[in-house]
Amino acid sequence: MSTPPTNDDHAHDEPVDENLPARDDLFANPGLPEHHWRPTDVDPKAEKRAERQVATLFGLSAVCTILLIVSYFAFEIGEDPDVIGGFGASNLTIGLSMAGMLLFIGIGIIQWARKLMADQEIVEYRHPAASSEEDRQATLAALNAGLEESGIGRRPLVRNSLLGALGLLGLPAVVMLRDLGPTPHQVGPDKKIDYPGAGIEHTIWAKGMRVVRDVVGTPIKPSDLEIGDLVNAEPEALFNGGEDGEPLEGVVLQINKSKGAVVVVRMEPDDIIPGKGRENWSVDGIVCYSKICTHVGCPISLYERTTHHLLCPCHQSTFDLADSAKVVFGPAARALPQLPLEVDSEGYLVAQAPFDEPVGPSFWERG
Amino acid sequence: MVDTSKVATSNTTTAATAKKPSRAGAIATWADERLGLASMAKKNLRKVFPDHWSFMLGEIALWSFVVLLLTGVFLTLWFTPSMGEVTYHGSYEQLRGIHMSEAYASSLKLSFDVRGGLLMRQMHHWAAMLFIASMMVHLLRVFFTGAYRKPRELNWVIGSLLLLLGTLEGFTGYSLPDDLLSGTGVRAADGFVKATPVVGTYMSFFLFDGEFPGEAIIPRLYTIHVLLIPGLLLALIAAHMLLLVYHKHTQWPGPGRTEKNVVGFPMLPVYAAKAGGFFFIVFGVTALMGAVLSINPVWKYGPYDPSKVTAGSQPDWYMGWPDGALRIMPGIESHFWGVTLSWNVLLPILVLPMLMFTILLLLPFIDAWITGDKREHHLLERPRNAPTRTATMVALMTMYGLFWAAGGNDIIAIRLHASINQITYFLRAAVFIGPVIAFVITRRWCISLQRKDNDDLLHGYETGIIMRSAEGGYSEKHLPLAPSRAYTLTARDRDPVPNGHHEEVDANGLPGPAKGRFTGLRNRIRTVWYADNVQKPTPEELAAGHHHAEHEHELQSPMDGHAADGHQFDGHHLVEDENLRSH
């Protein structure tokens, strides 16, 4: 049994903890196992072999680096790159040669460490994490002397006014973030910030606004829809609601898409269970609901025509479109807001009135 | 110091016996005259690091963070964090002419028009997954082996903060490309913010500079992603490493390895080489993944459009468990005094993760409070030797796993052709019942393993040799454990007296005054904590066991040296020329 080599000879005594049983060794510590020489330590041939292996690995890395640079210039990228096995040639060759370049260095270094560097374990003694009692006393004394000389204990007025002033420093850190955005009360019709459809409790929908197909913006006639059809629709104003009837653009368009999107479905008129006061909100079995989930605001898209259920793909809230879009399953707590429909003089579907409640997820002030 | 007499000559001839000051020495002298580093380096250059495969898990996290920094810098050179609308004219034909944000257009540019750009994007994303996954597994290793105990509690807290920040960093990162999937995630986040009581809508309007989606969120997330959180991560990683060096690494008990020492390889050269080499391996593996494994193909999702969504929308996996909680939470909302409280969002997204995180942060302190253990611990404990602690973490893991499964309830339903409703109802109960079952099973399992260890110590290990006595009875031959094995198995602490009342007894043996309001509660928990644990044998038990074994050995002594003595398997003598059947 060899005495382990050490870096340090100052072992520490363990602090005694009277709450716990003393640590006891049932067997004498057998000490570190004997060190065994590796073949590379005693056989010059094995040593040379390991040396060559390591150098070869480093050499392979260098080859990969060259390959990386060659493939960077050799392969076109773009949508239709030369394809190797379904991967873009550029991505694949640059990536593989980069992997080789790095892995061969890593494997080489580790092989070097394992085969050629000294492999005898050494021992170091631990010290308690705490400083020595002497250091602690000296620090305490220095701290007390410093505090004493500052007079912070004797001058509560200075101390407390400083603490108060420092405490207030936190306020600007919050207050100065105020202009990150307007408050909800500053955005809306006739408010400081106004644009078509502005305000958390409003959408761009208005009485008589046509319900148009999304993307293309064409109006919908009741006769266009078969029973069981679902159409993703938008308010017509998205396509002509800007100045001089221009389509909305940019932020205003995005905000209104995120609030105004609706689904229009047609079902057997007898299947509809009209809500109280909603008896005339449908046209020939066609009903229209907000597409924005009342849970956390995903657009809802999965419709099951036999059950009239609409399922949110994000968290699986399910709404019954035949029954005022009430929640039949999932984490949503409120029915989808319904848009009352009628037909205009040209026979197209229009809103009878805007939504009578805010669309989308719940919020504190919603009531 | 180390006997290097036989170590590869290539090492010793040049460095150790150099006659004149080497070039490295000259540089070191130059630096020391200005920085005075020698007195610090003296201790640390040969600092000892113990070796064990599980100590590598944290290293994966460290190196993947470096990969994240390097690939991330590359991405910032082309990525434009702007929601300004542009028309796409790049190489990807299917989206040409489509209106999109500059952020999305520049992500497409990185993927299709910058050589190596897609590789860097994929490496960055894979490294992020690796970063968070390795932090989690590292956390489990530290917990299961008790490495978080005094004096390392603060490093546990730092590590937990790193996990939280890493998760936020991941979320802000995958939100940046502004594709349909990430935009849907941001929109859900807006829903979470709005569900905050009292200030929810204000926070939402401040975050998005008005109504969702606005034009501010991508540039703001970008600043958070490339500056704020990486800065915090760097600072905390530095603190984590400094404390690791200061405390010295924990080690497994074994011959020569005690609470008072640390046995392993010196920093220079072996540990530095292994860790440095491992950096290249982590980097290389990430490059390999970036080359052959597609991840987050944003061009397939299309630009974000607030009126669209893809089926099967899912966040990155590490955000899956709160998403699962959100999915299985019943839809409960309260309306009172003109306000709305959305329990269905509040509890799973705002309360539950904060609660779980707080529990995680406090685990070392809860443990110390229950056990009353104020000693330093540098030897690791096997999970079986702390059954209740191990079972606690397995219960938490089970809960995590069930929430995570709930995050894929739609996918489970499709793959198993099952009803999503039934899966959801099942999981609503399972997230509460599952952890309890897991706790009980794990605890009993640990205790059984403890018993097995004691059996091996007292009666020897099973040799697999079946003995037939003269009377015709059969028994298995047991042999004593090797001394080093027996030492390792018993190098653990005994638990305190399970009734936990010993500290309340004063010098006269009478109950002392109660020490605090919660002492009674603590003692009850402590009783449960240690109940049924198996202690290592007492010296008396050990002596009795040995006596018994000696007796048996006497009976079997004629076998010694023959093939059937059972030593074939423990290396006591060679077995090459022996044939069991011929005897």
JSON list of C-alpha atoms in Angstrom, two decimals, chain A residues 6-7 12 17 19-21 23-24 26-32 37 41 47 72 77-79 87 91-92 94-96 98-99 102-103 105-106 109-110 113 116-129 178 180-185 187 195 198-200 234 250-251 254-255 257-259 261 291-292 295-299 301 313-316 329-334 362-367, chain B residues 1-3 6 9-11 46-48 91-93 112-115 119 187 192 194 198 201-202 205-206 209-212 215 220 246-249 255-265 269-270 273 277 280-281 284 290-292 305-309 323 326-327 329 331 333 335 338-340 342 344 373-378 409-410 420-421 424-425 487 490 493-496 502 536-537 542:
[
{"chain": "A", "resi": 6, "resn": "THR", "atom": "CA", "xyz": [-0.23, 14.92, -1.26]},
{"chain": "A", "resi": 7, "resn": "ASN", "atom": "CA", "xyz": [-0.33, 18.54, -2.17]},
{"chain": "A", "resi": 12, "resn": "HIS", "atom": "CA", "xyz": [-8.75, 19.84, 9.41]},
{"chain": "A", "resi": 17, "resn": "ASP", "atom": "CA", "xyz": [-22.42, 18.14, 15.60]},
{"chain": "A", "resi": 19, "resn": "ASN", "atom": "CA", "xyz": [-27.40, 16.37, 16.99]},
{"chain": "A", "resi": 20, "resn": "LEU", "atom": "CA", "xyz": [-26.09, 13.48, 14.99]},
{"chain": "A", "resi": 21, "resn": "PRO", "atom": "CA", "xyz": [-24.39, 10.16, 15.72]},
{"chain": "A", "resi": 23, "resn": "ARG", "atom": "CA", "xyz": [-19.15, 9.15, 12.11]},
{"chain": "A", "resi": 24, "resn": "ASP", "atom": "CA", "xyz": [-17.72, 5.71, 12.57]},
{"chain": "A", "resi": 26, "resn": "LEU", "atom": "CA", "xyz": [-16.54, -0.11, 10.52]},
{"chain": "A", "resi": 27, "resn": "PHE", "atom": "CA", "xyz": [-13.46, -1.12, 8.61]},
{"chain": "A", "resi": 28, "resn": "ALA", "atom": "CA", "xyz": [-10.01, 0.39, 8.55]},
{"chain": "A", "resi": 29, "resn": "ASN", "atom": "CA", "xyz": [-9.50, 2.56, 5.50]},
{"chain": "A", "resi": 30, "resn": "PRO", "atom": "CA", "xyz": [-7.59, 0.30, 3.10]},
{"chain": "A", "resi": 31, "resn": "GLY", "atom": "CA", "xyz": [-5.96, 3.36, 1.53]},
{"chain": "A", "resi": 32, "resn": "LEU", "atom": "CA", "xyz": [-5.72, 4.17, -2.13]},
{"chain": "A", "resi": 37, "resn": "TRP", "atom": "CA", "xyz": [1.40, 1.19, -14.85]},
{"chain": "A", "resi": 41, "resn": "ASP", "atom": "CA", "xyz": [4.19, 3.74, -19.40]},
{"chain": "A", "resi": 47, "resn": "GLU", "atom": "CA", "xyz": [4.04, 4.72, -26.10]},
{"chain": "A", "resi": 72, "resn": "TYR", "atom": "CA", "xyz": [-17.90, 26.37, -48.16]},
{"chain": "A", "resi": 77, "resn": "ILE", "atom": "CA", "xyz": [-26.85, 27.13, -51.26]},
{"chain": "A", "resi": 78, "resn": "GLY", "atom": "CA", "xyz": [-30.27, 28.53, -51.87]},
{"chain": "A", "resi": 79, "resn": "GLU", "atom": "CA", "xyz": [-33.61, 26.91, -52.04]},
{"chain": "A", "resi": 87, "resn": "PHE", "atom": "CA", "xyz": [-29.90, 17.40, -46.90]},
{"chain": "A", "resi": 91, "resn": "ASN", "atom": "CA", "xyz": [-25.16, 22.55, -44.79]},
{"chain": "A", "resi": 92, "resn": "LEU", "atom": "CA", "xyz": [-24.28, 18.88, -44.66]},
{"chain": "A", "resi": 94, "resn": "ILE", "atom": "CA", "xyz": [-19.81, 22.23, -43.84]},
{"chain": "A", "resi": 95, "resn": "GLY", "atom": "CA", "xyz": [-21.47, 20.70, -40.78]},
{"chain": "A", "resi": 96, "resn": "LEU", "atom": "CA", "xyz": [-19.85, 17.29, -41.08]},
{"chain": "A", "resi": 98, "resn": "MET", "atom": "CA", "xyz": [-16.84, 21.10, -38.78]},
{"chain": "A", "resi": 99, "resn": "ALA", "atom": "CA", "xyz": [-17.89, 18.17, -36.59]},
{"chain": "A", "resi": 102, "resn": "LEU", "atom": "CA", "xyz": [-13.69, 19.63, -33.61]},
{"chain": "A", "resi": 103, "resn": "LEU", "atom": "CA", "xyz": [-14.25, 16.00, -32.61]},
{"chain": "A", "resi": 105, "resn": "ILE", "atom": "CA", "xyz": [-9.13, 17.55, -31.69]},
{"chain": "A", "resi": 106, "resn": "GLY", "atom": "CA", "xyz": [-11.26, 16.61, -28.67]},
{"chain": "A", "resi": 109, "resn": "ILE", "atom": "CA", "xyz": [-6.52, 15.52, -26.52]},
{"chain": "A", "resi": 110, "resn": "ILE", "atom": "CA", "xyz": [-8.40, 13.02, -24.41]},
{"chain": "A", "resi": 113, "resn": "ALA", "atom": "CA", "xyz": [-4.45, 12.58, -21.46]},
{"chain": "A", "resi": 116, "resn": "LEU", "atom": "CA", "xyz": [0.51, 9.55, -22.18]},
{"chain": "A", "resi": 117, "resn": "MET", "atom": "CA", "xyz": [-0.02, 11.96, -19.30]},
{"chain": "A", "resi": 118, "resn": "ALA", "atom": "CA", "xyz": [0.72, 10.82, -15.74]},
{"chain": "A", "resi": 119, "resn": "ASP", "atom": "CA", "xyz": [-2.26, 8.82, -14.50]},
{"chain": "A", "resi": 120, "resn": "GLN", "atom": "CA", "xyz": [-1.48, 8.60, -10.81]},
{"chain": "A", "resi": 121, "resn": "GLU", "atom": "CA", "xyz": [-4.15, 10.11, -8.65]},
{"chain": "A", "resi": 122, "resn": "ILE", "atom": "CA", "xyz": [-2.98, 12.62, -6.09]},
{"chain": "A", "resi": 123, "resn": "VAL", "atom": "CA", "xyz": [-4.52, 13.67, -2.79]},
{"chain": "A", "resi": 124, "resn": "GLU", "atom": "CA", "xyz": [-5.34, 17.11, -1.56]},
{"chain": "A", "resi": 125, "resn": "TYR", "atom": "CA", "xyz": [-6.72, 17.87, 1.89]},
{"chain": "A", "resi": 126, "resn": "ARG", "atom": "CA", "xyz": [-9.86, 19.84, 2.33]},
{"chain": "A", "resi": 127, "resn": "HIS", "atom": "CA", "xyz": [-10.37, 22.83, 4.57]},
{"chain": "A", "resi": 128, "resn": "PRO", "atom": "CA", "xyz": [-13.61, 23.93, 6.14]},
{"chain": "A", "resi": 129, "resn": "ALA", "atom": "CA", "xyz": [-15.44, 26.44, 3.98]},
{"chain": "A", "resi": 178, "resn": "ARG", "atom": "CA", "xyz": [-43.43, 53.93, -17.95]},
{"chain": "A", "resi": 180, "resn": "LEU", "atom": "CA", "xyz": [-42.61, 51.33, -22.72]},
{"chain": "A", "resi": 181, "resn": "GLY", "atom": "CA", "xyz": [-46.16, 51.66, -23.94]},
{"chain": "A", "resi": 182, "resn": "PRO", "atom": "CA", "xyz": [-49.48, 53.38, -23.45]},
{"chain": "A", "resi": 183, "resn": "THR", "atom": "CA", "xyz": [-51.84, 52.26, -20.71]},
{"chain": "A", "resi": 184, "resn": "PRO", "atom": "CA", "xyz": [-54.94, 50.32, -21.76]},
{"chain": "A", "resi": 185, "resn": "HIS", "atom": "CA", "xyz": [-56.98, 53.44, -20.99]},
{"chain": "A", "resi": 187, "resn": "VAL", "atom": "CA", "xyz": [-55.90, 53.36, -26.43]},
{"chain": "A", "resi": 195, "resn": "TYR", "atom": "CA", "xyz": [-56.82, 53.93, -34.95]},
{"chain": "A", "resi": 198, "resn": "ALA", "atom": "CA", "xyz": [-58.35, 50.52, -31.24]},
{"chain": "A", "resi": 199, "resn": "GLY", "atom": "CA", "xyz": [-58.85, 49.46, -27.63]},
{"chain": "A", "resi": 200, "resn": "ILE", "atom": "CA", "xyz": [-58.71, 46.24, -25.66]},
{"chain": "A", "resi": 234, "resn": "GLU", "atom": "CA", "xyz": [-62.28, 38.85, -41.52]},
{"chain": "A", "resi": 250, "resn": "GLY", "atom": "CA", "xyz": [-48.55, 47.29, -40.74]},
{"chain": "A", "resi": 251, "resn": "VAL", "atom": "CA", "xyz": [-49.26, 47.35, -37.03]},
{"chain": "A", "resi": 254, "resn": "GLN", "atom": "CA", "xyz": [-51.82, 43.00, -37.41]},
{"chain": "A", "resi": 255, "resn": "ILE", "atom": "CA", "xyz": [-53.71, 44.26, -34.34]},
{"chain": "A", "resi": 257, "resn": "LYS", "atom": "CA", "xyz": [-56.28, 40.58, -37.52]},
{"chain": "A", "resi": 258, "resn": "SER", "atom": "CA", "xyz": [-55.48, 39.48, -34.00]},
{"chain": "A", "resi": 259, "resn": "LYS", "atom": "CA", "xyz": [-58.85, 40.71, -32.73]},
{"chain": "A", "resi": 261, "resn": "ALA", "atom": "CA", "xyz": [-60.80, 37.23, -37.10]},
{"chain": "A", "resi": 291, "resn": "LYS", "atom": "CA", "xyz": [-61.92, 33.02, -33.87]},
{"chain": "A", "resi": 292, "resn": "ILE", "atom": "CA", "xyz": [-59.81, 34.09, -30.92]},
{"chain": "A", "resi": 295, "resn": "HIS", "atom": "CA", "xyz": [-58.35, 30.99, -22.96]},
{"chain": "A", "resi": 296, "resn": "VAL", "atom": "CA", "xyz": [-55.02, 32.56, -23.96]},
{"chain": "A", "resi": 297, "resn": "GLY", "atom": "CA", "xyz": [-55.82, 33.88, -27.44]},
{"chain": "A", "resi": 298, "resn": "CYS", "atom": "CA", "xyz": [-54.86, 31.30, -30.04]},
{"chain": "A", "resi": 299, "resn": "PRO", "atom": "CA", "xyz": [-56.84, 31.43, -33.28]},
{"chain": "A", "resi": 301, "resn": "SER", "atom": "CA", "xyz": [-59.25, 26.30, -36.33]},
{"chain": "A", "resi": 313, "resn": "PRO", "atom": "CA", "xyz": [-55.13, 23.52, -31.34]},
{"chain": "A", "resi": 314, "resn": "CYS", "atom": "CA", "xyz": [-53.11, 25.16, -28.57]},
{"chain": "A", "resi": 315, "resn": "HIS", "atom": "CA", "xyz": [-54.76, 23.83, -25.41]},
{"chain": "A", "resi": 316, "resn": "GLN", "atom": "CA", "xyz": [-57.75, 21.86, -26.74]},
{"chain": "A", "resi": 329, "resn": "PHE", "atom": "CA", "xyz": [-64.25, 20.82, -22.80]},
{"chain": "A", "resi": 330, "resn": "GLY", "atom": "CA", "xyz": [-60.83, 22.17, -21.94]},
{"chain": "A", "resi": 331, "resn": "PRO", "atom": "CA", "xyz": [-59.31, 25.00, -19.97]},
{"chain": "A", "resi": 332, "resn": "ALA", "atom": "CA", "xyz": [-61.24, 27.94, -21.46]},
{"chain": "A", "resi": 333, "resn": "ALA", "atom": "CA", "xyz": [-63.79, 29.44, -19.08]},
{"chain": "A", "resi": 334, "resn": "ARG", "atom": "CA", "xyz": [-65.94, 31.54, -21.40]},
{"chain": "A", "resi": 362, "resn": "SER", "atom": "CA", "xyz": [-59.75, 37.27, -20.01]},
{"chain": "A", "resi": 363, "resn": "PHE", "atom": "CA", "xyz": [-58.22, 40.17, -18.17]},
{"chain": "A", "resi": 364, "resn": "TRP", "atom": "CA", "xyz": [-58.72, 41.77, -14.79]},
{"chain": "A", "resi": 365, "resn": "GLU", "atom": "CA", "xyz": [-60.86, 44.75, -15.79]},
{"chain": "A", "resi": 366, "resn": "ARG", "atom": "CA", "xyz": [-63.10, 42.65, -18.01]},
{"chain": "A", "resi": 367, "resn": "GLY", "atom": "CA", "xyz": [-65.67, 42.24, -15.26]},
{"chain": "B", "resi": 1, "resn": "MET", "atom": "CA", "xyz": [5.38, 14.28, -5.52]},
{"chain": "B", "resi": 2, "resn": "VAL", "atom": "CA", "xyz": [4.06, 12.00, -8.25]},
{"chain": "B", "resi": 3, "resn": "ASP", "atom": "CA", "xyz": [6.29, 9.17, -9.30]},
{"chain": "B", "resi": 6, "resn": "LYS", "atom": "CA", "xyz": [8.03, 5.49, -15.80]},
{"chain": "B", "resi": 9, "resn": "THR", "atom": "CA", "xyz": [9.41, 9.86, -21.56]},
{"chain": "B", "resi": 10, "resn": "SER", "atom": "CA", "xyz": [8.08, 12.38, -23.97]},
{"chain": "B", "resi": 11, "resn": "ASN", "atom": "CA", "xyz": [6.56, 14.13, -20.98]},
{"chain": "B", "resi": 46, "resn": "ARG", "atom": "CA", "xyz": [-2.25, 21.30, -9.58]},
{"chain": "B", "resi": 47, "resn": "LYS", "atom": "CA", "xyz": [-5.67, 21.45, -7.97]},
{"chain": "B", "resi": 48, "resn": "VAL", "atom": "CA", "xyz": [-7.18, 18.00, -7.66]},
{"chain": "B", "resi": 91, "resn": "SER", "atom": "CA", "xyz": [-34.05, 32.17, -52.43]},
{"chain": "B", "resi": 92, "resn": "TYR", "atom": "CA", "xyz": [-36.94, 30.25, -50.90]},
{"chain": "B", "resi": 93, "resn": "GLU", "atom": "CA", "xyz": [-39.40, 30.23, -53.72]},
{"chain": "B", "resi": 112, "resn": "PHE", "atom": "CA", "xyz": [-31.02, 29.96, -47.44]},
{"chain": "B", "resi": 113, "resn": "ASP", "atom": "CA", "xyz": [-28.69, 32.76, -48.47]},
{"chain": "B", "resi": 114, "resn": "VAL", "atom": "CA", "xyz": [-25.85, 32.70, -45.94]},
{"chain": "B", "resi": 115, "resn": "ARG", "atom": "CA", "xyz": [-23.43, 29.80, -46.28]},
{"chain": "B", "resi": 119, "resn": "LEU", "atom": "CA", "xyz": [-25.85, 25.15, -39.77]},
{"chain": "B", "resi": 187, "resn": "ARG", "atom": "CA", "xyz": [-49.54, 35.43, -28.28]},
{"chain": "B", "resi": 192, "resn": "PHE", "atom": "CA", "xyz": [-50.68, 34.79, -19.57]},
{"chain": "B", "resi": 194, "resn": "LYS", "atom": "CA", "xyz": [-53.20, 39.61, -19.28]},
{"chain": "B", "resi": 198, "resn": "VAL", "atom": "CA", "xyz": [-54.80, 43.99, -11.27]},
{"chain": "B", "resi": 201, "resn": "THR", "atom": "CA", "xyz": [-53.44, 44.63, -19.10]},
{"chain": "B", "resi": 202, "resn": "TYR", "atom": "CA", "xyz": [-50.95, 47.34, -18.14]},
{"chain": "B", "resi": 205, "resn": "PHE", "atom": "CA", "xyz": [-49.57, 47.12, -23.09]},
{"chain": "B", "resi": 206, "resn": "PHE", "atom": "CA", "xyz": [-46.13, 48.06, -21.75]},
{"chain": "B", "resi": 209, "resn": "ASP", "atom": "CA", "xyz": [-46.04, 49.00, -26.72]},
{"chain": "B", "resi": 210, "resn": "GLY", "atom": "CA", "xyz": [-49.82, 48.98, -27.03]},
{"chain": "B", "resi": 211, "resn": "GLU", "atom": "CA", "xyz": [-52.04, 46.24, -28.28]},
{"chain": "B", "resi": 212, "resn": "PHE", "atom": "CA", "xyz": [-50.73, 42.81, -29.30]},
{"chain": "B", "resi": 215, "resn": "GLU", "atom": "CA", "xyz": [-44.01, 46.42, -33.42]},
{"chain": "B", "resi": 220, "resn": "ARG", "atom": "CA", "xyz": [-37.26, 43.99, -26.98]},
{"chain": "B", "resi": 246, "resn": "TYR", "atom": "CA", "xyz": [-13.35, 27.06, -3.50]},
{"chain": "B", "resi": 247, "resn": "HIS", "atom": "CA", "xyz": [-15.33, 24.15, -2.04]},
{"chain": "B", "resi": 248, "resn": "LYS", "atom": "CA", "xyz": [-13.34, 21.58, -4.01]},
{"chain": "B", "resi": 249, "resn": "HIS", "atom": "CA", "xyz": [-15.38, 18.96, -5.83]},
{"chain": "B", "resi": 255, "resn": "PRO", "atom": "CA", "xyz": [-10.50, 3.34, -0.23]},
{"chain": "B", "resi": 256, "resn": "GLY", "atom": "CA", "xyz": [-8.37, 6.40, 0.53]},
{"chain": "B", "resi": 257, "resn": "ARG", "atom": "CA", "xyz": [-11.23, 8.81, -0.19]},
{"chain": "B", "resi": 258, "resn": "THR", "atom": "CA", "xyz": [-12.65, 10.45, 2.91]},
{"chain": "B", "resi": 259, "resn": "GLU", "atom": "CA", "xyz": [-14.51, 13.54, 4.03]},
{"chain": "B", "resi": 260, "resn": "LYS", "atom": "CA", "xyz": [-11.20, 15.26, 4.64]},
{"chain": "B", "resi": 261, "resn": "ASN", "atom": "CA", "xyz": [-9.45, 14.80, 1.34]},
{"chain": "B", "resi": 262, "resn": "VAL", "atom": "CA", "xyz": [-10.04, 14.90, -2.36]},
{"chain": "B", "resi": 263, "resn": "VAL", "atom": "CA", "xyz": [-8.44, 12.30, -4.60]},
{"chain": "B", "resi": 264, "resn": "GLY", "atom": "CA", "xyz": [-8.12, 12.68, -8.33]},
{"chain": "B", "resi": 265, "resn": "PHE", "atom": "CA", "xyz": [-6.12, 14.07, -11.17]},
{"chain": "B", "resi": 269, "resn": "PRO", "atom": "CA", "xyz": [-2.23, 18.56, -17.13]},
{"chain": "B", "resi": 270, "resn": "VAL", "atom": "CA", "xyz": [-4.81, 15.77, -16.91]},
{"chain": "B", "resi": 273, "resn": "ALA", "atom": "CA", "xyz": [-6.71, 18.23, -21.02]},
{"chain": "B", "resi": 277, "resn": "GLY", "atom": "CA", "xyz": [-10.84, 18.03, -24.97]},
{"chain": "B", "resi": 280, "resn": "PHE", "atom": "CA", "xyz": [-14.22, 20.17, -28.49]},
{"chain": "B", "resi": 281, "resn": "ILE", "atom": "CA", "xyz": [-16.31, 17.03, -28.27]},
{"chain": "B", "resi": 284, "resn": "GLY", "atom": "CA", "xyz": [-18.25, 18.75, -32.43]},
{"chain": "B", "resi": 290, "resn": "GLY", "atom": "CA", "xyz": [-26.61, 20.86, -36.86]},
{"chain": "B", "resi": 291, "resn": "ALA", "atom": "CA", "xyz": [-25.43, 19.06, -39.97]},
{"chain": "B", "resi": 292, "resn": "VAL", "atom": "CA", "xyz": [-27.81, 16.10, -40.00]},
{"chain": "B", "resi": 305, "resn": "ASP", "atom": "CA", "xyz": [-50.22, 35.92, -38.99]},
{"chain": "B", "resi": 306, "resn": "PRO", "atom": "CA", "xyz": [-52.38, 36.59, -35.91]},
{"chain": "B", "resi": 307, "resn": "SER", "atom": "CA", "xyz": [-55.42, 34.99, -37.57]},
{"chain": "B", "resi": 308, "resn": "LYS", "atom": "CA", "xyz": [-53.67, 31.69, -38.30]},
{"chain": "B", "resi": 309, "resn": "VAL", "atom": "CA", "xyz": [-52.35, 28.77, -36.29]},
{"chain": "B", "resi": 323, "resn": "ASP", "atom": "CA", "xyz": [-48.11, 24.13, -21.06]},
{"chain": "B", "resi": 326, "resn": "LEU", "atom": "CA", "xyz": [-52.41, 24.82, -18.71]},
{"chain": "B", "resi": 327, "resn": "ARG", "atom": "CA", "xyz": [-54.06, 22.16, -20.86]},
{"chain": "B", "resi": 329, "resn": "MET", "atom": "CA", "xyz": [-56.52, 22.81, -15.77]},
{"chain": "B", "resi": 331, "resn": "GLY", "atom": "CA", "xyz": [-61.77, 26.20, -16.97]},
{"chain": "B", "resi": 333, "resn": "GLU", "atom": "CA", "xyz": [-62.88, 31.93, -13.76]},
{"chain": "B", "resi": 335, "resn": "HIS", "atom": "CA", "xyz": [-66.17, 37.32, -11.57]},
{"chain": "B", "resi": 338, "resn": "GLY", "atom": "CA", "xyz": [-66.56, 44.04, -11.60]},
{"chain": "B", "resi": 339, "resn": "VAL", "atom": "CA", "xyz": [-63.26, 42.23, -12.10]},
{"chain": "B", "resi": 340, "resn": "THR", "atom": "CA", "xyz": [-62.19, 38.88, -13.52]},
{"chain": "B", "resi": 342, "resn": "SER", "atom": "CA", "xyz": [-58.72, 33.68, -14.52]},
{"chain": "B", "resi": 344, "resn": "ASN", "atom": "CA", "xyz": [-57.48, 28.64, -15.45]},
{"chain": "B", "resi": 373, "resn": "ASP", "atom": "CA", "xyz": [-27.49, 18.24, 9.95]},
{"chain": "B", "resi": 374, "resn": "LYS", "atom": "CA", "xyz": [-25.04, 21.12, 10.26]},
{"chain": "B", "resi": 375, "resn": "ARG", "atom": "CA", "xyz": [-21.89, 19.23, 9.25]},
{"chain": "B", "resi": 376, "resn": "GLU", "atom": "CA", "xyz": [-19.99, 19.76, 6.04]},
{"chain": "B", "resi": 377, "resn": "HIS", "atom": "CA", "xyz": [-20.44, 16.99, 3.49]},
{"chain": "B", "resi": 378, "resn": "HIS", "atom": "CA", "xyz": [-17.88, 16.26, 0.81]},
{"chain": "B", "resi": 409, "resn": "ASN", "atom": "CA", "xyz": [-52.17, 15.28, -24.88]},
{"chain": "B", "resi": 410, "resn": "ASP", "atom": "CA", "xyz": [-53.28, 15.95, -28.46]},
{"chain": "B", "resi": 420, "resn": "ILE", "atom": "CA", "xyz": [-58.34, 13.45, -25.73]},
{"chain": "B", "resi": 421, "resn": "ASN", "atom": "CA", "xyz": [-61.03, 14.07, -23.13]},
{"chain": "B", "resi": 424, "resn": "THR", "atom": "CA", "xyz": [-57.09, 14.88, -19.97]},
{"chain": "B", "resi": 425, "resn": "TYR", "atom": "CA", "xyz": [-59.36, 13.61, -17.19]},
{"chain": "B", "resi": 487, "resn": "TYR", "atom": "CA", "xyz": [-15.10, -0.24, 3.28]},
{"chain": "B", "resi": 490, "resn": "THR", "atom": "CA", "xyz": [-19.92, 1.24, 5.04]},
{"chain": "B", "resi": 493, "resn": "ASP", "atom": "CA", "xyz": [-23.23, 8.15, 8.16]},
{"chain": "B", "resi": 494, "resn": "ARG", "atom": "CA", "xyz": [-25.70, 6.59, 10.51]},
{"chain": "B", "resi": 495, "resn": "ASP", "atom": "CA", "xyz": [-29.05, 8.32, 10.61]},
{"chain": "B", "resi": 496, "resn": "PRO", "atom": "CA", "xyz": [-30.00, 10.16, 13.81]},
{"chain": "B", "resi": 502, "resn": "HIS", "atom": "CA", "xyz": [-33.02, 13.18, 21.67]},
{"chain": "B", "resi": 536, "resn": "LYS", "atom": "CA", "xyz": [-25.19, 0.03, 8.28]},
{"chain": "B", "resi": 537, "resn": "PRO", "atom": "CA", "xyz": [-24.39, -2.88, 10.62]},
{"chain": "B", "resi": 542, "resn": "LEU", "atom": "CA", "xyz": [-20.59, -7.44, 11.89]}
]
